[in-house]
Amino acid sequence: MIKNILKKENYNQNLNSRYTKGKLYFTVFFTALMIAIIGLAILLFQIISQGTEMLSWTFVSSYPSRFPEKAGILSALVGSIWLMGLTGIFAVPLGIGTAVYLEEYAPKNKFTQFLEINISNLAGVPSIVYGLLGLAVFVGALNMGRTLIAGALTMALLVMPIVILASREAIKQVPYSHREAAYALGATRWEVVRSVVLPSAIPGIMTGAILSMSRAVGEAAPVLAVSALVYLTFVPTDPFDRFTVMPIQIYNWVSRPQDGFRELAASGIILLLVLLLSMNSIAIYIRSKYQNKSEE
Amino acid sequence: MVTDEYILSSDNLNVYYGNFQALANVSIKIKPNIVTALIGPSGCGKSTLLRCFNRMNDLIPIFSLDGSIKYKSQELYDDTTDATNIRSQIGMVFQKPNPFPKSIYDNVAFGLKINGYTGNYDEAIENSLRRAALWEEVKDRLNKSAIGLSGGQQQRLCIARALAVNPEVLLMDEPASALDPIGTLAIEELIRELAGSVTIVIVTHNMQQAARVSDETAFLMVNDNRAGYLVEHDYTDKIFTNPSEERTEAYITGRFS
Amino acid sequence: MENRIRSDYTKSLQDLQDGLLILGSMVEKAIHKSMQSLKERDLQLAQTVIAEDDLIDQKRFELENTAVTLLATQSPMAADLRLIISALHIAVELERMGDYAEGIARISQTIGEQPTLKPLIDLPKMTELATTMLHKSLTAYTNRDKELAIDVCKSDDAVDSLYSDVYHELVGIMIEDPDTVQRATYLLWVSHDVERIADRATNIAERVIYLVTGELSEIDISTY
């Protein structure tokens, strides 16, 4: 037997100072959280106190005007919804397809690795760069004009990395053991993807898709480059119409000197926030609903 | 050699993962409709051998093999042999219960659907659940999620799911290692009951389990290059009372270094 | 589900117990036959007993194998473990009893065509008592009956007392007429064999008590 040379008197537990240290760090982290929350609260308070007065049905259902009291956000709101829908149509299937390919089919080689790194990098590229790209490629080279479709394609490029990354993450979450189980029952690769991987990954994919849509709604820079249109007194009715979106309209109002437009801007921000928050809520709802279901 | 006498047989099988040799010159013959246990220390390649039988190793890109491995008289790794087809005849149950996050019914129906079963689904599902000794426990909640079942029930569901495809062979990779003693007993009992109607090959770390459930036992060990090889394959009674090889004796008596 | 658990194992345990009872009845018959052959001078019957002892030996090895396999493969515990250990002991006892029967049969053959020294009265009575003890001890085993087992141990006294009577009687005869020494000694051996049979029936009964209570003890009620 090996002799125990450790002695009681060589230990100094010093519990008090260890607990004090713990309390100190708790205070630091809690303060960090409170600073963020207070900042956000001040911002919200200011916007709400400025914007609620002008917020009315007239505001939602009117076109922009030179007179603040007559001005509304209708064309930008409809433009945003169009843009969001079209972006979704382009970005979501492409993004999911790419993710499924990368996760389930792609051989693990240098080329795949190269693709993966670049997709991650694309998610970090500033949005104005996409705007300029869209302007050059879709508006210019492909001669689409400053239309909704050009804007949506540009926006799809912007949000696709988000869809891809979220979908890949969701697909990765599907346990390998489920795939094994399906293969062992004589399933083909496609059957494994369709019947095992996608059903389990759908909540995560949907969440990613919705979050990418809300990103699209909130972006101003790419649309500014592609559309360059601020003052629009009609509602786009097909993808080849010209358009504007809410962030641009808000930006325009903020930059006007009159107080009335400032208040309009605040109202626009409230509307935009409501739109974004409700989309995020849907994402959270979908996620929690499927989580509960699988834990039942 | 009469190939029909054995349902699975390997001859001088060598398996590699990249440059690493996992199995060396394994020649083993598995008789139909009995339980054969594969035992041996960790890393002796018993799971690898098991996964050769239904070509699950194909999913690992760096896997390769030489030598012969046959299902009845069919060469398993021939270019003309279809892995998907093989897997529908040779089912597998895994270490951790892995039911799909679907209803109990849909779990069992999965294999039926992909294999294009044209008979009565309700009947087939009830039969499979009964064979897996699970029917009485789940008949009132077939549409509930399989995730709500206990670990032992989940594993029996996985067995029912595998049986639904009507396989001739069931490969089991440590099927009870993640279960509590009661769940383990139920699985062992089930294995005994299934023997006779389906060929079972079971990998287990638990020697007593191998002794309890199997008719024949194969003992694998690792050589100096860490590749697994077959030491002895005999009747279970023989292996556990009077093994022919000293290495087997040392292992089963716990005097293994 | 309860009754399904380890049904194979349960069946093997039952087979072991059944095998033991079969062995028991084989031995019982052998004892009866050997005594009958001695009493009725039936040399053919003696030959049968000697031949059939091989079957008894075989059966014992068969049971021992079953027990060892169960131990090796089923990791039996508690009552199951005691059952198997007891069965191993009892099989040995039974096989030895079979050997005594064979011994009696051989003495019967050695005596040959000539009549026994005296009409056999006490020996068949002893045999009857001993086989009853054997029978009861096996019944006690089957029924896990501790009381009956103790009863068996108690009846050993009667056999011992008869043995003592026979012993003194035969010694008396030998002193009176030294010419009878050889023939009297044959009968002395027989009586000793029967006494040993009864002792081994007692051993079986002790095993039954162990099986039921889990306690190993020598049941010593003998007045000797």
PDB file of N, CA and C in Angstrom, chain A residues 104-105 176 180 183-184 187 189, chain B residues 13 15-17 47-66 69 75-87 92 94:
ATOM      1  N   GLU A 104     -25.940  15.722 -45.697  1.00  0.00           N
ATOM      2  CA  GLU A 104     -26.295  14.327 -45.939  1.00  0.00           C
ATOM      3  C   GLU A 104     -25.589  13.703 -47.140  1.00  0.00           C
ATOM      4  N   TYR A 105     -25.231  14.517 -48.101  1.00  0.00           N
ATOM      5  CA  TYR A 105     -24.707  13.926 -49.335  1.00  0.00           C
ATOM      6  C   TYR A 105     -23.231  14.225 -49.584  1.00  0.00           C
ATOM      7  N   TYR A 176     -27.586  10.642 -34.931  1.00  0.00           N
ATOM      8  CA  TYR A 176     -27.101   9.698 -35.937  1.00  0.00           C
ATOM      9  C   TYR A 176     -27.793   8.353 -35.764  1.00  0.00           C
ATOM     10  N   GLU A 180     -29.164   5.604 -38.465  1.00  0.00           N
ATOM     11  CA  GLU A 180     -28.742   4.198 -38.445  1.00  0.00           C
ATOM     12  C   GLU A 180     -29.942   3.271 -38.408  1.00  0.00           C
ATOM     13  N   TYR A 183     -31.514   3.172 -41.815  1.00  0.00           N
ATOM     14  CA  TYR A 183     -30.690   2.401 -42.759  1.00  0.00           C
ATOM     15  C   TYR A 183     -30.818   0.906 -42.470  1.00  0.00           C
ATOM     16  N   ALA A 184     -30.804   0.560 -41.189  1.00  0.00           N
ATOM     17  CA  ALA A 184     -30.840  -0.852 -40.812  1.00  0.00           C
ATOM     18  C   ALA A 184     -32.160  -1.508 -41.172  1.00  0.00           C
ATOM     19  N   ALA A 187     -33.727   1.331 -45.518  1.00  0.00           N
ATOM     20  CA  ALA A 187     -34.102   2.593 -46.149  1.00  0.00           C
ATOM     21  C   ALA A 187     -32.964   3.071 -47.043  1.00  0.00           C
ATOM     22  N   ARG A 189     -30.899   6.288 -48.973  1.00  0.00           N
ATOM     23  CA  ARG A 189     -30.443   7.572 -48.438  1.00  0.00           C
ATOM     24  C   ARG A 189     -31.568   8.617 -48.503  1.00  0.00           C
TER      25      ARG A 189
ATOM     26  N   LEU B  13     -11.776 -13.088 -43.109  1.00  0.00           N
ATOM     27  CA  LEU B  13     -12.240 -11.709 -43.233  1.00  0.00           C
ATOM     28  C   LEU B  13     -11.251 -10.746 -42.582  1.00  0.00           C
ATOM     29  N   VAL B  15     -10.828  -6.564 -41.959  1.00  0.00           N
ATOM     30  CA  VAL B  15     -11.534  -5.293 -42.054  1.00  0.00           C
ATOM     31  C   VAL B  15     -10.577  -4.175 -41.685  1.00  0.00           C
ATOM     32  N   TYR B  16     -10.652  -3.097 -42.461  1.00  0.00           N
ATOM     33  CA  TYR B  16      -9.770  -1.958 -42.209  1.00  0.00           C
ATOM     34  C   TYR B  16     -10.595  -0.686 -42.094  1.00  0.00           C
ATOM     35  N   TYR B  17     -10.170   0.188 -41.180  1.00  0.00           N
ATOM     36  CA  TYR B  17     -10.657   1.570 -41.175  1.00  0.00           C
ATOM     37  C   TYR B  17      -9.453   2.409 -41.560  1.00  0.00           C
ATOM     38  N   SER B  47     -18.229  -5.571 -32.529  1.00  0.00           N
ATOM     39  CA  SER B  47     -19.249  -4.739 -33.180  1.00  0.00           C
ATOM     40  C   SER B  47     -18.950  -4.565 -34.662  1.00  0.00           C
ATOM     41  N   THR B  48     -17.684  -4.413 -34.976  1.00  0.00           N
ATOM     42  CA  THR B  48     -17.288  -4.280 -36.375  1.00  0.00           C
ATOM     43  C   THR B  48     -17.730  -5.506 -37.169  1.00  0.00           C
ATOM     44  N   LEU B  49     -17.477  -6.684 -36.580  1.00  0.00           N
ATOM     45  CA  LEU B  49     -17.871  -7.921 -37.249  1.00  0.00           C
ATOM     46  C   LEU B  49     -19.384  -7.940 -37.444  1.00  0.00           C
ATOM     47  N   LEU B  50     -20.109  -7.562 -36.396  1.00  0.00           N
ATOM     48  CA  LEU B  50     -21.574  -7.563 -36.464  1.00  0.00           C
ATOM     49  C   LEU B  50     -22.054  -6.662 -37.594  1.00  0.00           C
ATOM     50  N   ARG B  51     -21.408  -5.487 -37.701  1.00  0.00           N
ATOM     51  CA  ARG B  51     -21.839  -4.514 -38.699  1.00  0.00           C
ATOM     52  C   ARG B  51     -21.400  -4.874 -40.118  1.00  0.00           C
ATOM     53  N   CYS B  52     -20.546  -5.888 -40.233  1.00  0.00           N
ATOM     54  CA  CYS B  52     -20.222  -6.391 -41.570  1.00  0.00           C
ATOM     55  C   CYS B  52     -21.399  -7.204 -42.108  1.00  0.00           C
ATOM     56  N   PHE B  53     -22.119  -7.860 -41.180  1.00  0.00           N
ATOM     57  CA  PHE B  53     -23.164  -8.789 -41.611  1.00  0.00           C
ATOM     58  C   PHE B  53     -24.343  -8.092 -42.297  1.00  0.00           C
ATOM     59  N   ASN B  54     -24.619  -6.824 -41.948  1.00  0.00           N
ATOM     60  CA  ASN B  54     -25.702  -6.139 -42.671  1.00  0.00           C
ATOM     61  C   ASN B  54     -25.185  -4.894 -43.398  1.00  0.00           C
ATOM     62  N   ARG B  55     -23.894  -4.878 -43.597  1.00  0.00           N
ATOM     63  CA  ARG B  55     -23.250  -3.803 -44.364  1.00  0.00           C
ATOM     64  C   ARG B  55     -23.499  -2.421 -43.788  1.00  0.00           C
ATOM     65  N   MET B  56     -23.667  -2.336 -42.468  1.00  0.00           N
ATOM     66  CA  MET B  56     -23.792  -1.016 -41.842  1.00  0.00           C
ATOM     67  C   MET B  56     -22.466  -0.271 -41.901  1.00  0.00           C
ATOM     68  N   ASN B  57     -21.366  -1.021 -42.013  1.00  0.00           N
ATOM     69  CA  ASN B  57     -20.056  -0.376 -42.096  1.00  0.00           C
ATOM     70  C   ASN B  57     -19.904   0.452 -43.368  1.00  0.00           C
ATOM     71  N   ASP B  58     -20.764   0.191 -44.355  1.00  0.00           N
ATOM     72  CA  ASP B  58     -20.696   0.962 -45.600  1.00  0.00           C
ATOM     73  C   ASP B  58     -20.831   2.455 -45.341  1.00  0.00           C
ATOM     74  N   LEU B  59     -21.526   2.791 -44.214  1.00  0.00           N
ATOM     75  CA  LEU B  59     -21.780   4.202 -43.937  1.00  0.00           C
ATOM     76  C   LEU B  59     -20.507   4.919 -43.483  1.00  0.00           C
ATOM     77  N   ILE B  60     -19.484   4.137 -43.174  1.00  0.00           N
ATOM     78  CA  ILE B  60     -18.223   4.748 -42.765  1.00  0.00           C
ATOM     79  C   ILE B  60     -17.315   4.832 -43.991  1.00  0.00           C
ATOM     80  N   PRO B  61     -16.952   6.067 -44.416  1.00  0.00           N
ATOM     81  CA  PRO B  61     -16.254   6.222 -45.697  1.00  0.00           C
ATOM     82  C   PRO B  61     -14.910   5.496 -45.753  1.00  0.00           C
ATOM     83  N   ILE B  62     -14.177   5.408 -44.618  1.00  0.00           N
ATOM     84  CA  ILE B  62     -12.834   4.844 -44.688  1.00  0.00           C
ATOM     85  C   ILE B  62     -12.813   3.331 -44.493  1.00  0.00           C
ATOM     86  N   PHE B  63     -14.011   2.721 -44.474  1.00  0.00           N
ATOM     87  CA  PHE B  63     -14.094   1.281 -44.249  1.00  0.00           C
ATOM     88  C   PHE B  63     -13.726   0.492 -45.504  1.00  0.00           C
ATOM     89  N   SER B  64     -12.955  -0.577 -45.322  1.00  0.00           N
ATOM     90  CA  SER B  64     -12.729  -1.482 -46.454  1.00  0.00           C
ATOM     91  C   SER B  64     -12.506  -2.888 -45.917  1.00  0.00           C
ATOM     92  N   LEU B  65     -12.695  -3.898 -46.767  1.00  0.00           N
ATOM     93  CA  LEU B  65     -12.480  -5.263 -46.283  1.00  0.00           C
ATOM     94  C   LEU B  65     -11.994  -6.160 -47.398  1.00  0.00           C
ATOM     95  N   ASP B  66     -11.325  -7.263 -47.011  1.00  0.00           N
ATOM     96  CA  ASP B  66     -11.085  -8.325 -47.977  1.00  0.00           C
ATOM     97  C   ASP B  66     -11.394  -9.656 -47.317  1.00  0.00           C
ATOM     98  N   ILE B  69     -17.435 -12.861 -47.035  1.00  0.00           N
ATOM     99  CA  ILE B  69     -18.461 -12.887 -46.002  1.00  0.00           C
ATOM    100  C   ILE B  69     -19.790 -13.128 -46.699  1.00  0.00           C
ATOM    101  N   GLU B  75     -22.575 -13.712 -51.668  1.00  0.00           N
ATOM    102  CA  GLU B  75     -21.411 -12.952 -51.207  1.00  0.00           C
ATOM    103  C   GLU B  75     -21.870 -11.536 -50.850  1.00  0.00           C
ATOM    104  N   LEU B  76     -21.739 -11.143 -49.573  1.00  0.00           N
ATOM    105  CA  LEU B  76     -22.333  -9.880 -49.114  1.00  0.00           C
ATOM    106  C   LEU B  76     -21.703  -8.652 -49.751  1.00  0.00           C
ATOM    107  N   TYR B  77     -20.402  -8.712 -50.002  1.00  0.00           N
ATOM    108  CA  TYR B  77     -19.739  -7.511 -50.510  1.00  0.00           C
ATOM    109  C   TYR B  77     -19.425  -7.606 -51.998  1.00  0.00           C
ATOM    110  N   ASP B  78     -20.227  -8.405 -52.714  1.00  0.00           N
ATOM    111  CA  ASP B  78     -20.129  -8.432 -54.173  1.00  0.00           C
ATOM    112  C   ASP B  78     -20.690  -7.134 -54.739  1.00  0.00           C
ATOM    113  N   ASP B  79     -20.236  -6.783 -55.950  1.00  0.00           N
ATOM    114  CA  ASP B  79     -20.788  -5.590 -56.577  1.00  0.00           C
ATOM    115  C   ASP B  79     -22.268  -5.753 -56.882  1.00  0.00           C
ATOM    116  N   THR B  80     -22.688  -7.006 -57.080  1.00  0.00           N
ATOM    117  CA  THR B  80     -24.086  -7.235 -57.449  1.00  0.00           C
ATOM    118  C   THR B  80     -25.007  -7.291 -56.231  1.00  0.00           C
ATOM    119  N   THR B  81     -24.421  -7.332 -55.036  1.00  0.00           N
ATOM    120  CA  THR B  81     -25.253  -7.394 -53.832  1.00  0.00           C
ATOM    121  C   THR B  81     -25.639  -5.993 -53.398  1.00  0.00           C
ATOM    122  N   ASP B  82     -26.945  -5.798 -53.185  1.00  0.00           N
ATOM    123  CA  ASP B  82     -27.451  -4.486 -52.831  1.00  0.00           C
ATOM    124  C   ASP B  82     -27.556  -4.360 -51.314  1.00  0.00           C
ATOM    125  N   ALA B  83     -26.870  -3.362 -50.767  1.00  0.00           N
ATOM    126  CA  ALA B  83     -26.819  -3.207 -49.310  1.00  0.00           C
ATOM    127  C   ALA B  83     -28.211  -2.980 -48.716  1.00  0.00           C
ATOM    128  N   THR B  84     -29.021  -2.154 -49.397  1.00  0.00           N
ATOM    129  CA  THR B  84     -30.359  -1.859 -48.885  1.00  0.00           C
ATOM    130  C   THR B  84     -31.194  -3.124 -48.812  1.00  0.00           C
ATOM    131  N   ASN B  85     -31.086  -3.932 -49.837  1.00  0.00           N
ATOM    132  CA  ASN B  85     -31.818  -5.198 -49.870  1.00  0.00           C
ATOM    133  C   ASN B  85     -31.361  -6.124 -48.736  1.00  0.00           C
ATOM    134  N   ILE B  86     -30.046  -6.177 -48.533  1.00  0.00           N
ATOM    135  CA  ILE B  86     -29.500  -7.009 -47.448  1.00  0.00           C
ATOM    136  C   ILE B  86     -30.034  -6.550 -46.107  1.00  0.00           C
ATOM    137  N   ARG B  87     -30.072  -5.241 -45.908  1.00  0.00           N
ATOM    138  CA  ARG B  87     -30.500  -4.729 -44.605  1.00  0.00           C
ATOM    139  C   ARG B  87     -31.966  -4.999 -44.330  1.00  0.00           C
ATOM    140  N   MET B  92     -31.317  -4.968 -37.460  1.00  0.00           N
ATOM    141  CA  MET B  92     -30.327  -4.624 -36.443  1.00  0.00           C
ATOM    142  C   MET B  92     -30.971  -3.859 -35.293  1.00  0.00           C
ATOM    143  N   PHE B  94     -29.765  -1.610 -31.844  1.00  0.00           N
ATOM    144  CA  PHE B  94     -28.547  -0.903 -31.439  1.00  0.00           C
ATOM    145  C   PHE B  94     -28.402  -0.809 -29.932  1.00  0.00           C
TER     146      PHE B  94
END
